[in-house]
Short mmCIF file of C-alpha atoms in Angstrom, two decimals:
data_model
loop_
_atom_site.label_atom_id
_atom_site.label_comp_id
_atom_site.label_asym_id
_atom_site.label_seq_id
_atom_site.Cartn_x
_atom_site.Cartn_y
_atom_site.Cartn_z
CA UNK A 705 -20.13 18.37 -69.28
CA UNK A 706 -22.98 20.20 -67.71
CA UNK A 707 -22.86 21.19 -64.25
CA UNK A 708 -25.16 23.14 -61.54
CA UNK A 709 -23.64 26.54 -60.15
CA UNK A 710 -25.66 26.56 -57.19
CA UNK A 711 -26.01 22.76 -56.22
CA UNK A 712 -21.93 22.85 -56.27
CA UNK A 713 -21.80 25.70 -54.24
CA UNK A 714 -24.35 23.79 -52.23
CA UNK A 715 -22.57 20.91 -51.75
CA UNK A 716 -18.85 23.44 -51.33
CA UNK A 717 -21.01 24.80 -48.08
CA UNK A 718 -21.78 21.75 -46.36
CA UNK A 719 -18.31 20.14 -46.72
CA UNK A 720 -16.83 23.28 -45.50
CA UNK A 721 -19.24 23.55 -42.50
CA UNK A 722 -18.77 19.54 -41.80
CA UNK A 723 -14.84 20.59 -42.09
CA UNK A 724 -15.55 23.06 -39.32
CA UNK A 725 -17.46 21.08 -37.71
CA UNK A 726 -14.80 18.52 -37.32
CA UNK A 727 -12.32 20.61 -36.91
CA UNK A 728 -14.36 22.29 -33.56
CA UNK A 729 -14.85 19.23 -31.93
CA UNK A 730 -12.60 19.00 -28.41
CA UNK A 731 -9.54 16.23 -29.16
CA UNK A 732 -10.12 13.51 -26.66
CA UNK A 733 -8.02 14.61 -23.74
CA UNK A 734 -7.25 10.77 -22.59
CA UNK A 735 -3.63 9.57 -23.91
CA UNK A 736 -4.08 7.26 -26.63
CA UNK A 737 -8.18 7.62 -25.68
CA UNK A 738 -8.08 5.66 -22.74
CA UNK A 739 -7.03 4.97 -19.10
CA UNK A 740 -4.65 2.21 -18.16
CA UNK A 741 -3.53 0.64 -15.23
CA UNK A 742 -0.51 -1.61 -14.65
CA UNK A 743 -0.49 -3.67 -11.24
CA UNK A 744 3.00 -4.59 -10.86
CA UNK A 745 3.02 -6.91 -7.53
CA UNK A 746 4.92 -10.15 -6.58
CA UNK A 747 2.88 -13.31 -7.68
CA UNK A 748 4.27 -16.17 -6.37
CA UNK A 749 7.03 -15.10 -3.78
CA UNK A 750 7.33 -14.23 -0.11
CA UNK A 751 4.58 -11.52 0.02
CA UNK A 752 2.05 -12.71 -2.52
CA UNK A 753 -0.64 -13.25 0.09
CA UNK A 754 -0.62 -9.18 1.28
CA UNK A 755 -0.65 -8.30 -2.52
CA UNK A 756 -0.23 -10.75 -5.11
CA UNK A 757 -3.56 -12.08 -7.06
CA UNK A 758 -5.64 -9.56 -4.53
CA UNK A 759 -4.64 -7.22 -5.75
CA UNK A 760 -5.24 -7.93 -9.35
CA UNK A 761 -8.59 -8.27 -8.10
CA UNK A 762 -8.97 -5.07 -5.92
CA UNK A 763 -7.45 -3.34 -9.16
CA UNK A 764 -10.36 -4.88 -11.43
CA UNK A 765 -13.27 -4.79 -8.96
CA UNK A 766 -12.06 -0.95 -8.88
CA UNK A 767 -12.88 -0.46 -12.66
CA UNK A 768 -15.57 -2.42 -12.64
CA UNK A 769 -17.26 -0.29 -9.80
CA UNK A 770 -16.37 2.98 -11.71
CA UNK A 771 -18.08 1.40 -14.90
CA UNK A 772 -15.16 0.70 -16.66
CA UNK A 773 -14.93 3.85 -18.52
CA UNK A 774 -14.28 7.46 -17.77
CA UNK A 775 -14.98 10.76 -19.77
CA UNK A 776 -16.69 8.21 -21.72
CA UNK A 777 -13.38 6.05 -22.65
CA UNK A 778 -12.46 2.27 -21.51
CA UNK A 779 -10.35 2.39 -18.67
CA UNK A 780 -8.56 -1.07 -18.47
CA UNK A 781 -5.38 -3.16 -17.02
CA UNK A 782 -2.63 -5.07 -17.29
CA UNK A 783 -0.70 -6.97 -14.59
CA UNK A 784 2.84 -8.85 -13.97
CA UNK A 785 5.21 -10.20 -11.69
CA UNK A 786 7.74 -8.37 -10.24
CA UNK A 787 9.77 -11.22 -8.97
CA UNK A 788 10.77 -9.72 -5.92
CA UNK A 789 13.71 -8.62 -8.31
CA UNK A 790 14.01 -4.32 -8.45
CA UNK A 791 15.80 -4.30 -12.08
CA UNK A 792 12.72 -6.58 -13.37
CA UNK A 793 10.36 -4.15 -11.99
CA UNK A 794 12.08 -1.21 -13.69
CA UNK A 795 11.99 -2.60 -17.03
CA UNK A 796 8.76 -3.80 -16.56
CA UNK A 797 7.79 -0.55 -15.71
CA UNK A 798 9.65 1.20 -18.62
CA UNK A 799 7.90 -1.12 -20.91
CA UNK A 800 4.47 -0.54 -19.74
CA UNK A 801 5.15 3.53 -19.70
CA UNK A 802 6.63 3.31 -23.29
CA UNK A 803 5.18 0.19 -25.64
CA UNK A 804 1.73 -0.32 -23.84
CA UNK A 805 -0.19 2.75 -22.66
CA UNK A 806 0.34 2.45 -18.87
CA UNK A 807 -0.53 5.79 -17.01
CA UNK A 808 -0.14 4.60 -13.19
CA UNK A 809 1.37 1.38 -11.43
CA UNK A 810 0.01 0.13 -8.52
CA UNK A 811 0.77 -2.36 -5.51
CA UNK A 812 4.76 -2.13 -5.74
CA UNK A 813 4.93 -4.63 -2.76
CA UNK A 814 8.77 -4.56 -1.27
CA UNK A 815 10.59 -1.12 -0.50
CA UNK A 816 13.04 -1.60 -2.95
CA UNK A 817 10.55 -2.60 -5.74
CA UNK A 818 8.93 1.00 -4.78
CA UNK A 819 11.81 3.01 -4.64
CA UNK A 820 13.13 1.52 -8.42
CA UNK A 821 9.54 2.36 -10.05
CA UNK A 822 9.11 5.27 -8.03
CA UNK A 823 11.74 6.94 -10.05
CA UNK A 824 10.80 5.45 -13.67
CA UNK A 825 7.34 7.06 -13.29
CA UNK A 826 9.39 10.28 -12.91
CA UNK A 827 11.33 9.90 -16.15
CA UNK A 828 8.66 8.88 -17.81
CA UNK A 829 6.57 11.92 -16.44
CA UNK A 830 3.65 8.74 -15.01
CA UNK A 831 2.41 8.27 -11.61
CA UNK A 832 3.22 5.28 -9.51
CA UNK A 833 0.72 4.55 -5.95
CA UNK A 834 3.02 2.50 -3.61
CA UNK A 835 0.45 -0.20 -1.57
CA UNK A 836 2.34 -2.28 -0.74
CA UNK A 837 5.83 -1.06 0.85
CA UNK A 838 6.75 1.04 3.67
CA UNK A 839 9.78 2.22 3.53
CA UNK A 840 9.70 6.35 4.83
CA UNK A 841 12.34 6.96 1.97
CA UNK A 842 8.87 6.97 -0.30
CA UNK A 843 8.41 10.21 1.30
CA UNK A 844 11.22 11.77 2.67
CA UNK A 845 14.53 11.76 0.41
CA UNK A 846 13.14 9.78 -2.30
CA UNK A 847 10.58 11.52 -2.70
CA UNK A 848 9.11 12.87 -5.84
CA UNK A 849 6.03 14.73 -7.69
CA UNK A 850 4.85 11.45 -9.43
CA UNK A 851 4.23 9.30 -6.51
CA UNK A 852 1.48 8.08 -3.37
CA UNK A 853 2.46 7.01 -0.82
CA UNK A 854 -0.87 4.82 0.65
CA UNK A 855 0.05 2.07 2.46
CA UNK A 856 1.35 2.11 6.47
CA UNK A 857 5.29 2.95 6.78
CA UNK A 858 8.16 2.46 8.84
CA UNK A 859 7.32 5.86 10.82
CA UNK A 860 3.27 4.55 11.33
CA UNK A 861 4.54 1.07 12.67
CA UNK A 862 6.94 2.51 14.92
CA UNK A 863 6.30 5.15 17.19
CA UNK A 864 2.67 4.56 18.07
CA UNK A 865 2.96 0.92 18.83
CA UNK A 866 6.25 1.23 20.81
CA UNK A 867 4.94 4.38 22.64
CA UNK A 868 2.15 2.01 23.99
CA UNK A 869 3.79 -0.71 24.95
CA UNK A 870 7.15 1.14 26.62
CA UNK A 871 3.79 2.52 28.78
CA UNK A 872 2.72 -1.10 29.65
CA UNK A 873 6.74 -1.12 31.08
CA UNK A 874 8.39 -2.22 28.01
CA UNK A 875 11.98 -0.32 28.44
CA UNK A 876 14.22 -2.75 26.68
CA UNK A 877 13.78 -4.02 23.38
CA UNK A 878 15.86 -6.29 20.95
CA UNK A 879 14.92 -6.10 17.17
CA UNK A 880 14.57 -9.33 14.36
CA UNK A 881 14.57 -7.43 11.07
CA UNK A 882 14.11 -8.04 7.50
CA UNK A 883 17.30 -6.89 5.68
CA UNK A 884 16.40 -4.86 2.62
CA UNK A 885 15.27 -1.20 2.71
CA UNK A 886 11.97 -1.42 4.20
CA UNK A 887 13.08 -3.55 6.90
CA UNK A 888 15.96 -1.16 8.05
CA UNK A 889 13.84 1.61 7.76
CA UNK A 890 11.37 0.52 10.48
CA UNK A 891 14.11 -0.61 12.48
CA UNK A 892 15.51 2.58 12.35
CA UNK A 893 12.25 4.69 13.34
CA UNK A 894 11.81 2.04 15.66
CA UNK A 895 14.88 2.30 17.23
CA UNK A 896 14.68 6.30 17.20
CA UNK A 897 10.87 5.71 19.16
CA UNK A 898 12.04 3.34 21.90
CA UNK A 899 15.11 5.99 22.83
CA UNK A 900 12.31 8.72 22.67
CA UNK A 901 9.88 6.93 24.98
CA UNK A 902 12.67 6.68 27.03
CA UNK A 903 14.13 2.63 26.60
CA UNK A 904 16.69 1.60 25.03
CA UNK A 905 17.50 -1.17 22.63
CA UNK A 906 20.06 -3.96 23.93
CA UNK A 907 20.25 -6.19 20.28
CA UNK A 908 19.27 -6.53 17.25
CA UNK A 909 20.30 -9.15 14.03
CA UNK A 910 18.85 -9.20 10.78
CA UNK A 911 17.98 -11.74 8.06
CA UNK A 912 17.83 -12.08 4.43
CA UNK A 913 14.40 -11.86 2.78
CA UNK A 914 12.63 -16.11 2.27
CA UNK A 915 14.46 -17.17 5.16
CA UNK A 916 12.89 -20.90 6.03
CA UNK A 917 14.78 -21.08 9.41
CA UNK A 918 14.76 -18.25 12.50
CA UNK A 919 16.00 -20.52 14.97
CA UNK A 920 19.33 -18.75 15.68
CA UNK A 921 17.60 -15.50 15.40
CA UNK A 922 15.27 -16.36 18.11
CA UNK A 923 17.73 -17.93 20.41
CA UNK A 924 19.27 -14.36 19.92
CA UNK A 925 16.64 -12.80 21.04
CA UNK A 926 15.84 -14.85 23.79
CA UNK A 927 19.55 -14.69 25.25
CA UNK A 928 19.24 -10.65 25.13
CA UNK A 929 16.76 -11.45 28.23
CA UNK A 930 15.18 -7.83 26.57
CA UNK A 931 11.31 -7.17 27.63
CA UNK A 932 10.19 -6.71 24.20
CA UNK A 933 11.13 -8.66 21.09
CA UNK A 934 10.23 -6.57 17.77
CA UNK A 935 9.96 -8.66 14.66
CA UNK A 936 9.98 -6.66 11.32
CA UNK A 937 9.23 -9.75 8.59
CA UNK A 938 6.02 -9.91 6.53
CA UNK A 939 4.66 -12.72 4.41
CA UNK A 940 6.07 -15.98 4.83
CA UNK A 941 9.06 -14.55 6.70
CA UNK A 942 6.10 -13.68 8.84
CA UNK A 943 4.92 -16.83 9.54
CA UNK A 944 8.43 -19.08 9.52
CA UNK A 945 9.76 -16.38 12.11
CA UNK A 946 6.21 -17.38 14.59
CA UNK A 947 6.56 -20.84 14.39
CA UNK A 948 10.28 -20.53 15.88
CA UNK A 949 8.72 -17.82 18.45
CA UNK A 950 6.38 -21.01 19.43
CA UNK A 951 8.58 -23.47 19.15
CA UNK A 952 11.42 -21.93 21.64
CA UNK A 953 8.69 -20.40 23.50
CA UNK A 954 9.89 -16.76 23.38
CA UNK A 955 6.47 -15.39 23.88
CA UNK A 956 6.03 -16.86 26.95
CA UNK A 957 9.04 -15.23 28.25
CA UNK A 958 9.14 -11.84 26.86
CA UNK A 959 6.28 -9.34 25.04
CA UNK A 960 7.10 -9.48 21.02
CA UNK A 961 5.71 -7.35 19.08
CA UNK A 962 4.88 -7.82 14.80
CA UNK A 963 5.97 -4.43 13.81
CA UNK A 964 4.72 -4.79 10.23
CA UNK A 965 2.32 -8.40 10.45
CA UNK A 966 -0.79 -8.52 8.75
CA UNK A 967 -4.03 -10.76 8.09
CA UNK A 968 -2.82 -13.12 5.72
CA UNK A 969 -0.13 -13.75 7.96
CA UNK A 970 -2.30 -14.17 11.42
CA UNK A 971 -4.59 -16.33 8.99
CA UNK A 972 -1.71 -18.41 7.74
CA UNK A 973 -0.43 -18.61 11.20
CA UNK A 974 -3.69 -19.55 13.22
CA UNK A 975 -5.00 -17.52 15.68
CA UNK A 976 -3.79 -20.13 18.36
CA UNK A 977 -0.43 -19.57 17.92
CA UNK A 978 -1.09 -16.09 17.24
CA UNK A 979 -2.97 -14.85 19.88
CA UNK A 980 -1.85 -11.53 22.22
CA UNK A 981 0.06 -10.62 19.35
CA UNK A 982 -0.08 -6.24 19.02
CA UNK A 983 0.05 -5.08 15.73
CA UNK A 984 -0.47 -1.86 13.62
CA UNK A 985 -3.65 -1.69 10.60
CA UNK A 986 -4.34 0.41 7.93
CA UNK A 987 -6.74 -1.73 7.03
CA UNK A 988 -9.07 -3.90 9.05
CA UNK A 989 -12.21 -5.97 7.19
CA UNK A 990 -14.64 -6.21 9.85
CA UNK A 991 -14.12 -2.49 11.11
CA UNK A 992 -17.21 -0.82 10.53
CA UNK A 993 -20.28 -1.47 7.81
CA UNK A 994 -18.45 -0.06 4.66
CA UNK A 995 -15.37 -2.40 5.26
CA UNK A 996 -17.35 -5.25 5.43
CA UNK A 997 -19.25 -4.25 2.10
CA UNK A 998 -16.32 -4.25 0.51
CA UNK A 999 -14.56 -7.42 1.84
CA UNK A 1000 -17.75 -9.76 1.32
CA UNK A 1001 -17.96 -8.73 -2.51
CA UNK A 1002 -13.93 -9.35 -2.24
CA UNK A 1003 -14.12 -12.41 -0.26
CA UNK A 1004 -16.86 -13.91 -2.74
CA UNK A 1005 -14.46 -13.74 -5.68
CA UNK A 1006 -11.38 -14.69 -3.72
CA UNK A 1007 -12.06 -16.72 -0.77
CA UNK A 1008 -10.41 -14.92 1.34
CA UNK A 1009 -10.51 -11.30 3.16
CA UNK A 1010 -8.85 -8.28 1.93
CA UNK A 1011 -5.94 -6.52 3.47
CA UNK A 1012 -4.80 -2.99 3.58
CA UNK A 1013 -2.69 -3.60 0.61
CA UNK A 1014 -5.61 -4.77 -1.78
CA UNK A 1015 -7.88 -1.63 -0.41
CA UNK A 1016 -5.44 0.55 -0.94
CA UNK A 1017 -5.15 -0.84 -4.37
CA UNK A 1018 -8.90 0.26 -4.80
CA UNK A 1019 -9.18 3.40 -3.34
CA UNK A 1020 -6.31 4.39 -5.05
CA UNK A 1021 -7.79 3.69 -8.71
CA UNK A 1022 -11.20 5.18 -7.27
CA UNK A 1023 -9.22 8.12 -5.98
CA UNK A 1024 -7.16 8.84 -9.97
CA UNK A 1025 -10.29 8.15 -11.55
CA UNK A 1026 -12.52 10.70 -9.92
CA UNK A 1027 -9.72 12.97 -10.51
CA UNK A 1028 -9.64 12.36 -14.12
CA UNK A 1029 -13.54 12.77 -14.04
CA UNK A 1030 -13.21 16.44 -12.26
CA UNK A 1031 -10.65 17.70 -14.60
CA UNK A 1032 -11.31 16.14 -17.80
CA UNK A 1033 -7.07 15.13 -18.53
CA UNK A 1034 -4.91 12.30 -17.32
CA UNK A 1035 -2.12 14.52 -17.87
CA UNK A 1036 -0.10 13.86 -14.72
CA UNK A 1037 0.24 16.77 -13.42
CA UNK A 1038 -2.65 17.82 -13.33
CA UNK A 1039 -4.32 14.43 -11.88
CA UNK A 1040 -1.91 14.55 -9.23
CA UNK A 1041 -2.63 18.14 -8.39
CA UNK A 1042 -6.50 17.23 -8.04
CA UNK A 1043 -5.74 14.16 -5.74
CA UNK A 1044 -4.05 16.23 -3.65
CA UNK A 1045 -7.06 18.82 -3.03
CA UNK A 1046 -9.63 16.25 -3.15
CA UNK A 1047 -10.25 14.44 0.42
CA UNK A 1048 -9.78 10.15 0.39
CA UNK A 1049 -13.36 9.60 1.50
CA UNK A 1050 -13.72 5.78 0.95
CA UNK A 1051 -13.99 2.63 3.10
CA UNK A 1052 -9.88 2.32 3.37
CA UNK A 1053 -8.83 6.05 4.12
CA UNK A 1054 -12.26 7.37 5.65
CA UNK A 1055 -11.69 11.10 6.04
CA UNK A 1056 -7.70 10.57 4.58
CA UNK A 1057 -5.81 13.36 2.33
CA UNK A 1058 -2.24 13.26 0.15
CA UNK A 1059 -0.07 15.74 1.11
CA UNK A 1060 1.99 17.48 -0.80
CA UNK A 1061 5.19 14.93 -0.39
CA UNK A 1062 3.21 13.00 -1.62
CA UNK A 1063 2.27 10.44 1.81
CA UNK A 1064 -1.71 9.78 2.09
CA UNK A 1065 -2.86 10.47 5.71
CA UNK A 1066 -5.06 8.36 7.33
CA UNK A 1067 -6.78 6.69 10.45
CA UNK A 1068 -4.95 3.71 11.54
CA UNK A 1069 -5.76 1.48 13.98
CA UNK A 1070 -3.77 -0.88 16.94
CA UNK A 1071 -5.29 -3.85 17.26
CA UNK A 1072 -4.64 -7.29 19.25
CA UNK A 1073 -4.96 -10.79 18.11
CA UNK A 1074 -7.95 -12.47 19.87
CA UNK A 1075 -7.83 -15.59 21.73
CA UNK A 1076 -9.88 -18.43 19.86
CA UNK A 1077 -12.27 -18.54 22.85
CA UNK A 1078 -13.04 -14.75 21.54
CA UNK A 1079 -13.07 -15.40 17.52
CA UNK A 1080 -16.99 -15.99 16.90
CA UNK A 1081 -16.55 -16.24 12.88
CA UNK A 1082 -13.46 -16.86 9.90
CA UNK A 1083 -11.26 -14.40 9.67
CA UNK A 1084 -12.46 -12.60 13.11
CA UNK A 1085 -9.03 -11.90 14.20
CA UNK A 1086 -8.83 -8.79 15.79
CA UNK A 1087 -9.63 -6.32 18.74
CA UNK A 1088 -9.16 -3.03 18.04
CA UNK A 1089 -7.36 -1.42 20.80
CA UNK A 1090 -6.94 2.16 19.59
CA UNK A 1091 -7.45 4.55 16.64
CA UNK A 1092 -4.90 6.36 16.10
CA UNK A 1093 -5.67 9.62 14.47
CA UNK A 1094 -4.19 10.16 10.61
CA UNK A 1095 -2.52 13.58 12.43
CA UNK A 1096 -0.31 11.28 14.93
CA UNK A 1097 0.25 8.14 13.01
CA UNK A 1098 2.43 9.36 10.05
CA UNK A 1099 5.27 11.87 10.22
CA UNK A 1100 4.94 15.29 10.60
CA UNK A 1101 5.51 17.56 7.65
CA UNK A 1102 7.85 19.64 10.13
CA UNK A 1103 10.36 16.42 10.29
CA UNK A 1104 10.03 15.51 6.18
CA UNK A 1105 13.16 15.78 4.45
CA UNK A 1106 11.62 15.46 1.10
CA UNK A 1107 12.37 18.49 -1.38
CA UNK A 1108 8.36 19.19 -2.37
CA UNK A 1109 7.96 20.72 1.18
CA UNK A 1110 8.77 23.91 1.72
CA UNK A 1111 10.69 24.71 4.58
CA UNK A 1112 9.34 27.27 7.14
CA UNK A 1113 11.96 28.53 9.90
#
């Protein structure tokens, strides 16, 4: 068989230079060559109007904005219901960090959702944003490398809110609270800010999460004869627990106080039966141009306006993204090390940062429900009393008791 000497060697160079080539080229630095997010929220149950479906939305309207790719790889999501069950949400969460690609979970509406995925993204070496809960635990003792903390907490709907209304002369206080982790933890801050503003607290009682009936709770509060009633419910706790407030007429008698209320319940509840209510926002939609930007292109899809739970969804995907993009890895430590130097400049957390346990500080804002007389549109809810710096409306590093802070004496 005849053969050429110099076309072999010909054809030996430029499969060994292809070979190097090949061999030069940078290995995509994206696990499995893409980014994935897994919004694990509750559906269906008590607080599926502040997360829920919205935030599905906020998480896809997120990617979608970013282009749906980054370092030049699909970035893409997946979604479930938690159930309002922590177990489910732990082996969901183990699932999506070991069968299906999932880099970071989102929303984690309910404290003790949070806390149980919280600690699988540490196992599993992922990183978990918490929306949608607020217990301080996120930060403080259960606190960990792996996690964000963006949503309000117990400490953020405690002290500023009871500091202005013990000035306004409220000095005694009794407290209906949600019995689970995040519940107890705002009572407990919010117990700790009405001794330090110099009240004191003459009752309390508590009730289990869905409850359809407050009646006795309310009658409880009402025979404390206290100045201030503080509710601590959300969702449709939220809006069973105003209807009995109504209905016995508690608020005509005594101040009360939604310690952690939102939009969907004021919306669900009316604004007539709402009205004077004080509350604390992380989020407001008609705040300024860029949150109304935002909440039209949401409200167009949805039907209905966003809340702090479904822009902090957002930003937060924004935030990881542009972190990824700056350091070309969504190794996570790394990406978590980025997010921390990089300032939150975006329509939720304007001027916001992540410290290093781990809790996003940010601008949040007292506001009171309007009368209807004042409401000139849908969903135009709310006066905005104050704005309370990021500085004084979450903890202090110098009280944290979470082990990434180093301690100075």
């Amino acid at each position: 068989m005849n053969s050429n000497p110099l076309r072999s060697l010909a054809l030996g160079l430029t499969a060994a230079s292809l070979a190097c080539a090949l061999h030069a080229q940078p290995a995509p630095k994206l696990t499995d060559g893409k980014v994935r997010f897994g919004v694990l929220t509750d559906m269906a149950g008590p607080t599926s109007d502040l997360a829920g479906p919205g935030s599905v939305l906020a998480a896809q309207m997120a990617i979608e904005d970013f282009g749906g790719k980054v370092l030049g790889m699909p970035v893409d999501m997946v979604s479930a219901d938690h159930q309002m069950k922590p177990d489910l949400a732990a082996n969901t969460a183990r699932q999506w960090f070991d069968t299906q690609q999932v880099d970071v979970i989102l929303d984690l509406a309910s404290s003790p959702i949070a806390l149980a995925v919280m600690e699988i993204a540490k196992q599993k070496n992922k990183i978990a944003f918490v929306n949608g809960a607020g217990t301080s635990r996120i930060t403080n003792d259960s606190c960990n490398a792996n996690t964000v903390h963006t949503s309000w907490d117990s400490y953020s709907q405690s002290y500023s809110l009871i500091n202005a209304v013990a000035k306004q002369g409220g000095d005694s206080w009794f407290f209906i609270t949600l019995d689970n982790a995040g519940g107890q933890g705002v009572e407990r801050d919010g117990m700790d800010a009405v001794k330090a503003a110099g009240g004191k607290v003459v009752g309390s009682v508590r009730f289990p999460l869905n409850s359809p009936d407050f009646s006795s709770y309310v009658l409880q509060a009402q025979a404390s004869k206290a100045k201030v009633v503080a509710l601590i419910a959300s969702g449709s706790d939220s809006v069973n627990a105003f209807k009995a407030i109504d209905e016995f007429g508690l608020n005509k008698q005594q101040k009360v106080v939604a310690m952690v209320t939102f939009i969907p319940e004021i919306h669900s509840l009316g604004i007539t039966a709402a009205q004077g209510l004080i509350l604390n926002e992380a989020f407001y939609w008609d705040t300024n141009a860029e949150t109304r930007k935002f909440s039209e292109r949401f409200f167009a899809r949805f039907k209905k306006m966003p809340d702090a739970v479904h822009a902090g969804v957002y930003s937060s995907i924004t935030h990881y993204l542009q972190a990824v993009q700056a350091t070309g890895t969504d190794d996570a430590a790394v990406v978590m090390k980025k997010m921390k130097e990089m300032p939150v400049n975006d329509f939720y957390g304007h001027g916001g940062s992540i410290r290093e346990d781990g809790r996003m500080i940010f601008d949040m804002h007292m506001v009171q429900v309007k009368k209807p007389s004042e409401s000139k549109k849908p969903w135009d809810y709310y006066n905005i009393l104050a704005t309370i710096p990021a500085a004084q409306a979450f903890q202090p590093l110098s009280k944290s008791t979470c082990s990434l802070v180093t301690k100075k004496s």
